mmCIF file of C-alpha atoms in Angstrom:
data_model
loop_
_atom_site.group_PDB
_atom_site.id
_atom_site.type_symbol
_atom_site.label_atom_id
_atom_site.label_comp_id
_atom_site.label_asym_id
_atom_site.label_seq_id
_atom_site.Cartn_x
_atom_site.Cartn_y
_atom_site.Cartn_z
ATOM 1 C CA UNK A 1 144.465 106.223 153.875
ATOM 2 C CA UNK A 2 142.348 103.247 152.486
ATOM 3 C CA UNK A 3 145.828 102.116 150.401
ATOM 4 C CA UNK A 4 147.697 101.903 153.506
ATOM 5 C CA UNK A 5 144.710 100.067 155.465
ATOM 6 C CA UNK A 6 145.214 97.464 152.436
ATOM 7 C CA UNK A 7 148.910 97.310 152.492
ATOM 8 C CA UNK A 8 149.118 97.090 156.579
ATOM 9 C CA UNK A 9 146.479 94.434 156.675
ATOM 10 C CA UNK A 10 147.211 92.182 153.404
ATOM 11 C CA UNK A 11 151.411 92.427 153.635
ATOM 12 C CA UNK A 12 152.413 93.166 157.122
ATOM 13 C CA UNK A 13 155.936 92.751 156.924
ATOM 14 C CA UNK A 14 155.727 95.478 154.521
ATOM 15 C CA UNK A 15 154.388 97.997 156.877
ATOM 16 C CA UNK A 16 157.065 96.861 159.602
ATOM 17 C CA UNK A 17 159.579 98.601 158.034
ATOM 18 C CA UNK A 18 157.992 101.268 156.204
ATOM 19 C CA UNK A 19 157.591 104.931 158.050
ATOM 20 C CA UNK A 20 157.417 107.274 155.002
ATOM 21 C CA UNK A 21 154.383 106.456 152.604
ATOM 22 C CA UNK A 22 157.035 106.167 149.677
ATOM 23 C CA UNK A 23 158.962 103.764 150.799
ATOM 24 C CA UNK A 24 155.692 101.832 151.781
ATOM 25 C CA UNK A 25 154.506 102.192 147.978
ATOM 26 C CA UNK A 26 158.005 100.855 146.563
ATOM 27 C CA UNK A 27 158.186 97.981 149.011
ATOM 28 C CA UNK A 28 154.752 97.177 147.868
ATOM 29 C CA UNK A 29 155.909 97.661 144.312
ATOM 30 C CA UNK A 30 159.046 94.969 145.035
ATOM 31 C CA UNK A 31 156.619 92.477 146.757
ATOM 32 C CA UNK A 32 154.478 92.803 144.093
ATOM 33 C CA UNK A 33 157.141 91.760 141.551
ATOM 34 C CA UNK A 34 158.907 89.129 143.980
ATOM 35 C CA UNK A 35 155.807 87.823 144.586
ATOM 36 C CA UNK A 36 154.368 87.323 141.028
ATOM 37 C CA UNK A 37 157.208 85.369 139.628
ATOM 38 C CA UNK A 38 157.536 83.098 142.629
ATOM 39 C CA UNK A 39 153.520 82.909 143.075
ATOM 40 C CA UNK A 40 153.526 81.301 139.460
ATOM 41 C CA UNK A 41 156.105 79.150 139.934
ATOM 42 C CA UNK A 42 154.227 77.631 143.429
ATOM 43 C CA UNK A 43 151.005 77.029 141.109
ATOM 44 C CA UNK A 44 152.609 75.711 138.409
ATOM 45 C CA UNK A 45 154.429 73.234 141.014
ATOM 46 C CA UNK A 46 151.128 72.513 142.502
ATOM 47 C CA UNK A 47 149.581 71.495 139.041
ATOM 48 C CA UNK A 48 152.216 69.987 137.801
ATOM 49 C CA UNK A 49 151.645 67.236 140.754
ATOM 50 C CA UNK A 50 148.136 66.977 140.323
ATOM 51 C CA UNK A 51 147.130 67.355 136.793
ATOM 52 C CA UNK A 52 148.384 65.101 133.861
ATOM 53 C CA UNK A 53 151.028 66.593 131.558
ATOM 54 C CA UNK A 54 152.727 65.920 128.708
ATOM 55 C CA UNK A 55 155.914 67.334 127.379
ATOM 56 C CA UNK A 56 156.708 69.361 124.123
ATOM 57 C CA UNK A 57 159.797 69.887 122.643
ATOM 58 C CA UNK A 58 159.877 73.549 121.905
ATOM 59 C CA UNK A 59 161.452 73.340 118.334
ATOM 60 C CA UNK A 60 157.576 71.505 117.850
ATOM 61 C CA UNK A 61 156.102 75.092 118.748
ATOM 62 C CA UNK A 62 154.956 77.593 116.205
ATOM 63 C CA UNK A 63 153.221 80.940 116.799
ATOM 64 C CA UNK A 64 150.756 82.316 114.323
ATOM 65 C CA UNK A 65 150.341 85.926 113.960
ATOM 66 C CA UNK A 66 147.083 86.082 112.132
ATOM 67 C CA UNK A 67 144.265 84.302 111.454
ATOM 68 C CA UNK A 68 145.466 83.962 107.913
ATOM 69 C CA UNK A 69 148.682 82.147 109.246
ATOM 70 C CA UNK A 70 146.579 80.139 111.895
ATOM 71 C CA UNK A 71 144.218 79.352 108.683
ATOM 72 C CA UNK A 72 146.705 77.826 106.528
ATOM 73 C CA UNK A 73 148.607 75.901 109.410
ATOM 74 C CA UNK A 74 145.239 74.453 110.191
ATOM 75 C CA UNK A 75 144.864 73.657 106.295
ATOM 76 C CA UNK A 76 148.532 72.609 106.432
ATOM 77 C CA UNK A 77 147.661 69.781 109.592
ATOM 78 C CA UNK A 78 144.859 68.398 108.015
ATOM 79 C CA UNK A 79 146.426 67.763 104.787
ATOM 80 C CA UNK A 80 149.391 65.532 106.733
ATOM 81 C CA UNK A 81 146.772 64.369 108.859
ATOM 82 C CA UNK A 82 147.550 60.274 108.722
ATOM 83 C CA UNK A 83 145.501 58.485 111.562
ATOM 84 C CA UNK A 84 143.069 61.113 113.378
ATOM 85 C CA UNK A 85 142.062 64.978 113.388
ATOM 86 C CA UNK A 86 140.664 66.306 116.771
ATOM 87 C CA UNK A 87 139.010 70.055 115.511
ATOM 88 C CA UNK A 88 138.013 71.892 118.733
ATOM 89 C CA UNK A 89 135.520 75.367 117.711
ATOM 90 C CA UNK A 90 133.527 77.781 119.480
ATOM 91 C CA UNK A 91 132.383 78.784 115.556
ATOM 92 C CA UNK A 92 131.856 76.835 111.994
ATOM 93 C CA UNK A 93 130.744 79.875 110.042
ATOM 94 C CA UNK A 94 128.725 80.104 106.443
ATOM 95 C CA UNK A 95 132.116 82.333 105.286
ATOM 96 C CA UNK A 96 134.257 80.668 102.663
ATOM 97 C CA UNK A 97 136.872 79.928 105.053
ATOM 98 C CA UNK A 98 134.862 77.823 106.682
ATOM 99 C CA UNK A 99 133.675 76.290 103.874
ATOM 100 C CA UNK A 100 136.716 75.906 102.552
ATOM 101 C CA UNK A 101 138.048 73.968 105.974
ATOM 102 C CA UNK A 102 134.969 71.739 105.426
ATOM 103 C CA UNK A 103 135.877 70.991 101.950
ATOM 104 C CA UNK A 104 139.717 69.992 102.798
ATOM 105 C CA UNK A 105 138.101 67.733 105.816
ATOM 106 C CA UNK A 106 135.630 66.244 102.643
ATOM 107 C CA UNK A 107 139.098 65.635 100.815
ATOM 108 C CA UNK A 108 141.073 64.041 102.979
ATOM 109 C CA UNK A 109 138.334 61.178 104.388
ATOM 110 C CA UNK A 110 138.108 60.758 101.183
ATOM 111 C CA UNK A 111 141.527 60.066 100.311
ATOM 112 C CA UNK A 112 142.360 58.379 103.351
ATOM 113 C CA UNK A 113 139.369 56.046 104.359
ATOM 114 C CA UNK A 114 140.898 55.091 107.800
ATOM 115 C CA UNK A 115 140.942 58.364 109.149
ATOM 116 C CA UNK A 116 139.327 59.505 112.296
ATOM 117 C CA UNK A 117 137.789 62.773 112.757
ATOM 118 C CA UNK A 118 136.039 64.310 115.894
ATOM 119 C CA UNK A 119 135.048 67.813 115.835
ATOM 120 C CA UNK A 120 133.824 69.279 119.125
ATOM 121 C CA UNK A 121 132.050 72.773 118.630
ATOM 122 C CA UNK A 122 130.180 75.276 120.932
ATOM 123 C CA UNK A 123 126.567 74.465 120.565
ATOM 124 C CA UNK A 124 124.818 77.596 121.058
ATOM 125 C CA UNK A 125 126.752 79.717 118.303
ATOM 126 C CA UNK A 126 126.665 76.150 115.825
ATOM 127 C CA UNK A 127 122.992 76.139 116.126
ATOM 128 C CA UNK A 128 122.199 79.232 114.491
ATOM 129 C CA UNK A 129 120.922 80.142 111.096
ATOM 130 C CA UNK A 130 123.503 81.704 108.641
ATOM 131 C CA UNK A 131 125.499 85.289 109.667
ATOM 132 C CA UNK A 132 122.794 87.682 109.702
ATOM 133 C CA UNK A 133 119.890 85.898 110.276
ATOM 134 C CA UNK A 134 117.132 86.798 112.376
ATOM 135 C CA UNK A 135 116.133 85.139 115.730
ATOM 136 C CA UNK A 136 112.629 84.467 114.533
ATOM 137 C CA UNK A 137 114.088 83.961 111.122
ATOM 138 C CA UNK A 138 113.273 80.272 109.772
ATOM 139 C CA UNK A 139 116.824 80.091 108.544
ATOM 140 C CA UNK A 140 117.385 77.529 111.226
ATOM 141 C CA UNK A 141 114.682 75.272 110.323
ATOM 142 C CA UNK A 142 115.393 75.387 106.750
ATOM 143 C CA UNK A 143 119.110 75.088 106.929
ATOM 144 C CA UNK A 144 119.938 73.487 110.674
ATOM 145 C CA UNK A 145 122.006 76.738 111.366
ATOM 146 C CA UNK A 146 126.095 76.256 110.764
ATOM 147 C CA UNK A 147 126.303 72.816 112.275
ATOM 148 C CA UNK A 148 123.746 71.600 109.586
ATOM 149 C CA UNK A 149 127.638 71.296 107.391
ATOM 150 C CA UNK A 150 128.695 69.234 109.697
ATOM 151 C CA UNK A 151 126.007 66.874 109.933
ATOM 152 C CA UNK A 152 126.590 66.372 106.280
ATOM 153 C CA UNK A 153 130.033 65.445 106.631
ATOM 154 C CA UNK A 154 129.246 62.820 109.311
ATOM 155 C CA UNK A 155 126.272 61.654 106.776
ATOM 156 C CA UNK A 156 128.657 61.273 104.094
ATOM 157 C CA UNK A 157 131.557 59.596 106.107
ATOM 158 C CA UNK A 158 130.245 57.655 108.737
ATOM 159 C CA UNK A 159 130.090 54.324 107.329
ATOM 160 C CA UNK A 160 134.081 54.140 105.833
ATOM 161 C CA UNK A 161 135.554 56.919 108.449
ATOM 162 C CA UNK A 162 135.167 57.460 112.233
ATOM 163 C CA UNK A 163 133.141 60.876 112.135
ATOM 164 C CA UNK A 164 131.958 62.206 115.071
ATOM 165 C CA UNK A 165 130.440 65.525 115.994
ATOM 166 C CA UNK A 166 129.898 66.818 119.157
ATOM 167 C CA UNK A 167 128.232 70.432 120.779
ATOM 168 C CA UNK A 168 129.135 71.500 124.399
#
């Protein structure tokens, strides 16, 4: 009873022509479906006119299965990097990954002195101590938590590159 209270009040037309409860259910079903595909396509039309876009040409689009692939595309883009890197993070771990990713972004300022880099990370989870640590551990005071690496790297590159580091 409550289902068809829903369906009678929120799709009307529906219920118009709907006597047995089955055909109500597949009707809702169809408008369901119908109403998906053509509900994306009116917000999509109504962003598209309000919000700035850009367009991609799809043979530019890669997928990455895992975060080993996503790892070594990342490695891959900062390598080729020629004018600026943009690095957007809700985490900078203590793993060797991470430290890793920090030592490739050492390398290239390095080699390439012109080189911009901005690296906006999530603030809360940068501000802890290393993985493991205690809340009332001092491992934040002693080491600045995980963004203490990148405070290094903006230390160390700040007066040949354009290093900037920012928490939201």
């Amino acid at each position: 009873r409550d289902t068809r209270m829903v369906v009678k009040r929120f799709f009307p037309r529906v219920w118009a022509g709907s006597s047995p409860p089955y055909r109500l259910f597949s009707s809702v079903k169809n408008v369901f479906q119908a109403s998906s595909s053509s509900f994306a396509l009116e917000i999509n039309q109504r962003l598209s006119r309000r919000l700035p876009r850009f367009g991609i040409d799809p043979s530019d689009v890669s997928f990455q299965y895992s975060p080993k692939e996503f790892y070594e595309g990342l490695i891959r883009g900062i390598k080729t990097a020629e004018r600026r890197i943009v690095l957007s993070t809700l985490y900078l771990g203590d793993d060797d990954m991470s430290q890793d990713l920090l030592e490739e972004l050492r390398n290239v300022l390095r080699a390439r002195p012109r080189l911009k880099l901005t690296v906006i990370v999530d603030g809360n989870r940068n501000l802890r101590g290393p993985s493991g640590a205690s809340a009332n551990n001092t491992a934040v005071e002693k080491h600045g938590g995980n963004f203490s690496a990148l405070q290094t790297l903006v230390q160390e590159f700040t007066p040949h590159n354009q290093v900037s580091c920012y928490l939201f």
